[in-house]
Coordinates of C-alpha atoms in Angstrom, one line a residue:
M1 CA 0.0 0.0 0.0
L2 CA 2.9 2.3 0.7
Q3 CA 4.2 2.0 -2.9
Q4 CA 3.3 5.4 -4.5
T5 CA 1.1 6.3 -1.6
Q6 CA 1.7 8.3 1.6
V7 CA 1.5 6.9 5.1
A8 CA -1.3 9.3 6.1
T9 CA -3.5 8.0 3.3
V10 CA -2.7 4.3 3.9
I11 CA -3.3 4.0 7.6
N12 CA -7.1 3.7 7.5
Y13 CA -7.1 1.4 4.5
F14 CA -4.5 -0.8 6.1
D15 CA -6.5 -1.2 9.3
R16 CA -9.6 -2.1 7.4
F17 CA -7.8 -4.4 5.1
I18 CA -6.2 -6.4 7.9
E19 CA -9.5 -6.7 9.6
L20 CA -11.0 -8.2 6.5
F21 CA -8.0 -10.4 5.6
P22 CA -6.2 -11.1 8.8
D23 CA -3.8 -13.7 7.3
V24 CA -2.5 -15.0 4.0
F25 CA -5.1 -17.8 4.0
A26 CA -8.0 -15.3 4.3
L27 CA -6.5 -13.2 1.5
Q28 CA -6.0 -16.3 -0.7
R29 CA -9.7 -17.4 -0.2
A30 CA -11.0 -13.9 -1.1
S31 CA -12.1 -13.1 -4.6
Q32 CA -10.4 -10.4 -6.6
E33 CA -13.6 -8.4 -6.4
E34 CA -13.6 -8.5 -2.6
V35 CA -9.9 -7.4 -2.4
L36 CA -10.5 -4.6 -5.0
A37 CA -13.5 -3.4 -3.0
A38 CA -11.3 -3.1 0.1
W39 CA -8.7 -1.3 -2.0
H40 CA -11.1 1.1 -3.6
G41 CA -9.7 4.6 -3.5
L42 CA -6.0 3.8 -3.2
G43 CA -5.4 3.7 -6.9
Y44 CA -2.6 1.7 -8.7
Y45 CA -5.0 -1.3 -8.5
R46 CA -2.4 -3.7 -10.0
R47 CA -0.9 -3.7 -6.5
A48 CA -4.1 -5.3 -5.1
L49 CA -4.2 -7.8 -7.9
N50 CA -0.5 -8.7 -7.3
M51 CA -1.4 -9.3 -3.6
C52 CA -4.1 -11.8 -4.6
R53 CA -1.7 -13.6 -6.9
T54 CA 1.1 -13.6 -4.3
A55 CA -1.3 -15.0 -1.6
D56 CA -2.2 -17.8 -3.9
V57 CA 1.5 -18.6 -4.6
I58 CA 2.4 -18.5 -0.9
V59 CA -0.5 -20.8 0.1
K60 CA 0.0 -23.3 -2.8
E61 CA 3.8 -23.3 -3.3
F62 CA 5.1 -22.3 0.1
S63 CA 2.5 -24.0 2.3
G64 CA 1.3 -20.7 3.7
K65 CA 4.7 -19.7 5.1
F66 CA 6.0 -16.4 3.8
P67 CA 9.4 -16.7 2.0
K68 CA 12.4 -15.4 4.0
T69 CA 15.0 -14.8 1.3
V70 CA 15.3 -12.0 -1.2
S71 CA 15.5 -14.4 -4.2
E72 CA 12.3 -16.2 -3.2
L73 CA 10.5 -13.0 -2.5
C74 CA 11.5 -11.6 -5.9
S75 CA 9.7 -14.5 -7.5
L76 CA 6.4 -13.3 -6.1
P77 CA 4.1 -11.0 -8.2
G78 CA 4.7 -7.3 -7.6
I79 CA 7.8 -7.7 -5.4
G80 CA 11.1 -6.4 -6.7
R81 CA 14.6 -6.4 -5.3
S82 CA 14.3 -3.4 -3.1
T83 CA 10.8 -4.4 -1.7
A84 CA 12.2 -7.8 -1.0
G85 CA 15.1 -6.4 0.9
S86 CA 12.7 -4.2 2.9
I87 CA 10.7 -7.2 3.9
V88 CA 13.7 -9.3 4.9
A89 CA 15.2 -6.5 7.0
A90 CA 11.9 -5.2 8.6
V91 CA 10.4 -8.6 9.4
W92 CA 13.3 -10.8 10.3
N93 CA 16.1 -8.2 10.9
E94 CA 18.3 -10.0 8.5
P95 CA 20.9 -8.2 6.3
A96 CA 19.3 -7.0 3.1
T97 CA 19.9 -4.0 0.9
I98 CA 17.2 -1.6 -0.2
L99 CA 17.3 1.1 -3.0
D100 CA 14.1 3.1 -3.0
A101 CA 13.9 6.7 -4.2
N102 CA 14.9 8.2 -0.9
V103 CA 18.0 5.9 -0.6
R104 CA 19.0 6.6 -4.2
R105 CA 18.9 10.4 -3.5
V106 CA 21.0 10.1 -0.3
L107 CA 23.6 7.9 -2.1
S108 CA 23.6 10.0 -5.2
R109 CA 24.4 13.2 -3.3
F110 CA 26.8 11.6 -0.8
H111 CA 28.9 9.9 -3.5
G112 CA 28.3 12.5 -6.3
V113 CA 26.9 10.0 -8.7
N114 CA 24.0 10.1 -11.2
G115 CA 23.9 13.9 -11.4
P116 CA 25.6 15.6 -14.3
E117 CA 26.4 13.4 -17.3
A118 CA 30.0 12.7 -16.3
S119 CA 28.8 11.3 -12.9
K120 CA 26.5 8.7 -14.4
I121 CA 26.9 5.1 -13.1
S122 CA 25.1 1.9 -13.9
E123 CA 22.3 0.4 -12.0
R124 CA 24.6 -2.4 -11.0
D125 CA 27.1 0.0 -9.5
M126 CA 24.3 1.9 -7.7
W127 CA 23.3 -1.4 -6.0
K128 CA 27.0 -2.0 -5.1
L129 CA 27.1 1.4 -3.3
A130 CA 23.9 0.6 -1.4
E131 CA 25.3 -2.8 -0.4
A132 CA 28.5 -1.3 0.8
H133 CA 26.6 0.9 3.3
S134 CA 24.3 -1.9 4.4
P135 CA 25.3 -3.3 7.8
T136 CA 25.4 -7.0 8.7
K137 CA 23.7 -6.2 12.0
S138 CA 20.6 -4.1 12.8
A139 CA 19.5 -4.2 9.2
R140 CA 16.0 -3.2 10.3
D141 CA 17.1 0.0 12.0
Y142 CA 19.6 1.0 9.3
N143 CA 17.1 0.6 6.4
Q144 CA 14.4 2.5 8.2
A145 CA 16.9 5.2 9.2
V146 CA 18.3 5.8 5.7
M147 CA 14.8 5.9 4.2
D148 CA 13.6 8.4 6.8
F149 CA 16.8 10.4 6.4
G150 CA 16.1 10.7 2.7
A151 CA 12.4 11.6 3.3
L152 CA 12.9 14.1 6.1
W153 CA 16.5 15.5 5.7
C154 CA 18.0 14.8 2.3
K155 CA 14.8 15.9 0.6
V156 CA 14.2 16.5 -3.1
S157 CA 13.9 20.3 -2.5
N158 CA 15.1 22.3 0.5
P159 CA 17.3 19.6 2.0
K160 CA 18.6 20.4 5.5
C161 CA 22.2 20.5 4.4
T162 CA 23.5 23.0 7.0
E163 CA 22.2 20.7 9.8
C164 CA 23.3 17.4 8.1
P165 CA 25.8 15.3 9.9
L166 CA 27.1 13.9 6.6
I167 CA 28.1 17.2 4.9
S168 CA 31.9 16.8 5.5
N169 CA 31.9 13.8 3.3
C170 CA 29.0 14.7 0.9
V171 CA 30.4 15.2 -2.6
A172 CA 27.3 17.1 -3.7
Y173 CA 27.5 19.5 -0.8
Q174 CA 31.3 20.0 -0.9
T175 CA 31.1 20.9 -4.6
D176 CA 28.0 23.1 -4.2
Q177 CA 25.9 20.9 -6.5
V178 CA 23.2 19.5 -4.3
S179 CA 20.4 20.6 -6.6
R180 CA 22.1 18.7 -9.5
F181 CA 22.1 15.3 -7.7
P182 CA 20.4 13.1 -8.6
A183 CA 19.7 14.4 -12.2
T184 CA 16.0 15.0 -12.9
K185 CA 14.5 12.4 -15.2
K186 CA 12.9 13.8 -18.3
S187 CA 9.1 13.5 -18.1
A188 CA 7.5 11.3 -20.6
S189 CA 5.6 13.3 -23.3
L190 CA 1.9 13.8 -22.5
H191 CA -0.5 12.0 -24.8
Y192 CA -4.1 13.2 -25.2
R193 CA -6.8 10.6 -25.5
T194 CA -10.6 10.8 -25.7
I195 CA -12.7 7.8 -24.7
R196 CA -16.4 7.1 -25.0
P197 CA -17.7 5.3 -22.0
C198 CA -21.3 4.2 -22.0
V199 CA -23.3 3.8 -18.7
V200 CA -26.2 1.5 -19.2
F201 CA -29.0 1.4 -16.6
D202 CA -32.0 -0.9 -16.6
Q203 CA -35.5 0.1 -15.2
H204 CA -34.3 -0.1 -11.6
F205 CA -30.8 1.5 -12.2
D206 CA -29.0 -1.8 -12.2
C207 CA -25.8 -0.9 -14.0
L208 CA -24.2 -2.9 -16.8
L209 CA -20.5 -3.6 -16.1
R210 CA -17.9 -5.2 -18.4
Q211 CA -14.7 -6.9 -17.1
R212 CA -11.5 -5.4 -18.5
K213 CA -8.8 -7.5 -20.0
S214 CA -5.9 -8.9 -18.0
S215 CA -3.5 -6.1 -19.0
G216 CA -3.6 -2.3 -18.8
T217 CA -4.2 0.2 -16.1
Y218 CA -7.4 -1.3 -14.7
A219 CA -6.6 -5.0 -15.6
C220 CA -9.3 -7.5 -14.7
M221 CA -11.4 -4.8 -13.0
W222 CA -15.1 -4.2 -13.7
D223 CA -15.9 -1.0 -15.6
T224 CA -18.5 0.5 -17.8
P225 CA -18.4 -0.6 -21.5
E226 CA -16.7 1.7 -24.0
V227 CA -17.9 2.7 -27.4
E228 CA -15.5 2.7 -30.3
N229 CA -14.8 6.0 -32.0
S230 CA -16.5 5.3 -35.2
V231 CA -19.6 3.6 -33.7
Q232 CA -22.9 5.3 -33.0
P233 CA -24.4 4.7 -29.6
Q234 CA -27.5 3.0 -31.1
T235 CA -25.2 0.6 -33.1
F236 CA -23.2 -0.1 -30.0
L237 CA -26.3 -1.2 -28.1
L238 CA -27.1 -3.6 -30.9
Q239 CA -23.6 -4.9 -30.8
M240 CA -24.1 -5.6 -27.2
N241 CA -27.4 -7.5 -28.1
L242 CA -29.4 -4.8 -26.3
P243 CA -32.5 -3.3 -27.9
K244 CA -32.7 0.1 -29.5
S245 CA -36.2 0.6 -28.2
S246 CA -37.5 1.4 -24.6
V247 CA -34.3 3.4 -24.0
C248 CA -33.5 7.0 -23.3
L249 CA -30.1 8.1 -24.6
F250 CA -27.9 11.0 -23.5
E251 CA -25.0 11.4 -25.9
G252 CA -21.7 13.3 -25.9
V253 CA -21.8 14.4 -22.2
H254 CA -18.3 15.8 -21.3
T255 CA -16.9 14.9 -17.9
N256 CA -13.9 16.4 -16.1
G257 CA -10.6 15.4 -17.7
Y258 CA -8.0 13.5 -15.7
R259 CA -4.5 12.1 -16.1
I260 CA -3.3 8.5 -15.9
S261 CA 0.5 8.3 -16.1
N262 CA 1.5 10.2 -19.2
Q263 CA -2.1 10.2 -20.7
Q264 CA -4.5 13.1 -20.4
I265 CA -7.9 11.6 -20.7
S266 CA -11.1 13.3 -21.7
E267 CA -14.5 11.6 -21.8
K268 CA -17.5 11.8 -24.1
L269 CA -20.1 10.0 -22.0
T270 CA -23.2 8.2 -23.3
V271 CA -25.9 7.2 -20.9
A272 CA -28.5 4.6 -21.9
K273 CA -31.5 4.3 -19.5
Y274 CA -33.9 1.5 -20.2
N275 CA -37.5 1.3 -18.8
I276 CA -37.4 -2.5 -18.7
P277 CA -35.7 -4.7 -16.2
S278 CA -32.3 -6.4 -16.8
K279 CA -33.8 -9.9 -16.8
T280 CA -35.8 -8.9 -19.9
L281 CA -32.8 -7.1 -21.5
G282 CA -30.5 -10.1 -21.0
T283 CA -26.8 -10.1 -20.1
P284 CA -24.3 -9.5 -22.9
S285 CA -21.1 -11.5 -23.1
N286 CA -18.5 -10.8 -20.5
T287 CA -20.8 -8.4 -18.6
R288 CA -22.9 -8.4 -15.5
W289 CA -25.8 -6.3 -14.1
T290 CA -25.1 -4.8 -10.7
P291 CA -27.7 -3.1 -8.5
Y292 CA -26.7 0.6 -8.0
R293 CA -26.6 0.1 -4.2
S294 CA -24.1 -2.7 -4.6
L295 CA -21.6 -0.9 -6.8
E296 CA -19.2 0.1 -4.0
S297 CA -18.7 -3.6 -3.1
V298 CA -17.5 -4.4 -6.6
G299 CA -14.2 -2.5 -6.3
L300 CA -14.7 -0.2 -9.2
P301 CA -12.1 2.4 -10.2
V302 CA -12.9 5.8 -8.6
K303 CA -13.3 7.4 -12.0
T304 CA -15.8 4.7 -13.0
M305 CA -17.9 5.2 -9.9
Q306 CA -17.9 9.0 -10.4
R307 CA -19.0 8.4 -14.0
I308 CA -21.9 6.2 -13.0
Q309 CA -23.0 8.7 -10.3
L310 CA -23.0 11.5 -12.9
A311 CA -25.0 9.4 -15.3
K312 CA -27.6 8.6 -12.7
S313 CA -27.9 12.3 -11.8
L314 CA -28.4 13.2 -15.5
V315 CA -31.2 10.7 -15.8
E316 CA -32.9 11.8 -12.6
T317 CA -32.9 15.5 -13.5
E318 CA -34.2 15.0 -17.0

């Protein structure tokens, strides 16, 4: 949960998550839908899906006992070398190296590497530096300390250099180049994309959801169907084996734009409200009808839930 997300945001989610899934067996028994519902609002949903997969591997291949080595941990979905090292040191206090963003910044400035072009070093050499500083004892304390030092002292901007106990040996400080270490990565160019989601309601506001494919930002999650650019909404309904009659259509509704990674997304929303129940309409392939009151238990992306709420308000105010 702490990957890409601050502690203050995580705390309440963590407490509720542990209450729902108190051990790896409970997590392994849970459906993806249940886990995603508990995760709803944290974003980066692939993390939750990786937890489901990891729990399954631990139960089936490790007899429910969490692996204790970096190499075994790295074989689990969603766990890389630095995360594996964090687990080994934090849980068992065994020597293990970490190299998260905060540690990278501390090492970069202290050794004067990965700043200006002439100071570039390989990823392998960066790990060697991190390993050279990692102690054989008190690994838990050291790893926590160096992460906190990077987060609270050796910060990206306004670092506390004048109060820092390391300045006498810090290459970046001694050469008056702190702001140049580490070098800022070039941001990926922003791509603009327009999507055409379609919110389909039956007579009682049961909502039609379609499961996404196993890749992409919202892999395997339930979402509203999407209309292809060249397809008219009425044609789309026919493609879904839904009738063109007994339906009220709202087309081309613009929603607030948002950004996902390097994509700026704008939406042209279509709302289809039928005056007949879902049982009569039938269920298109790879979809499900979900009562409006039950949507929060499905673990929908936040943007999807907001879209459905907007669609319902449009219908009700018509």
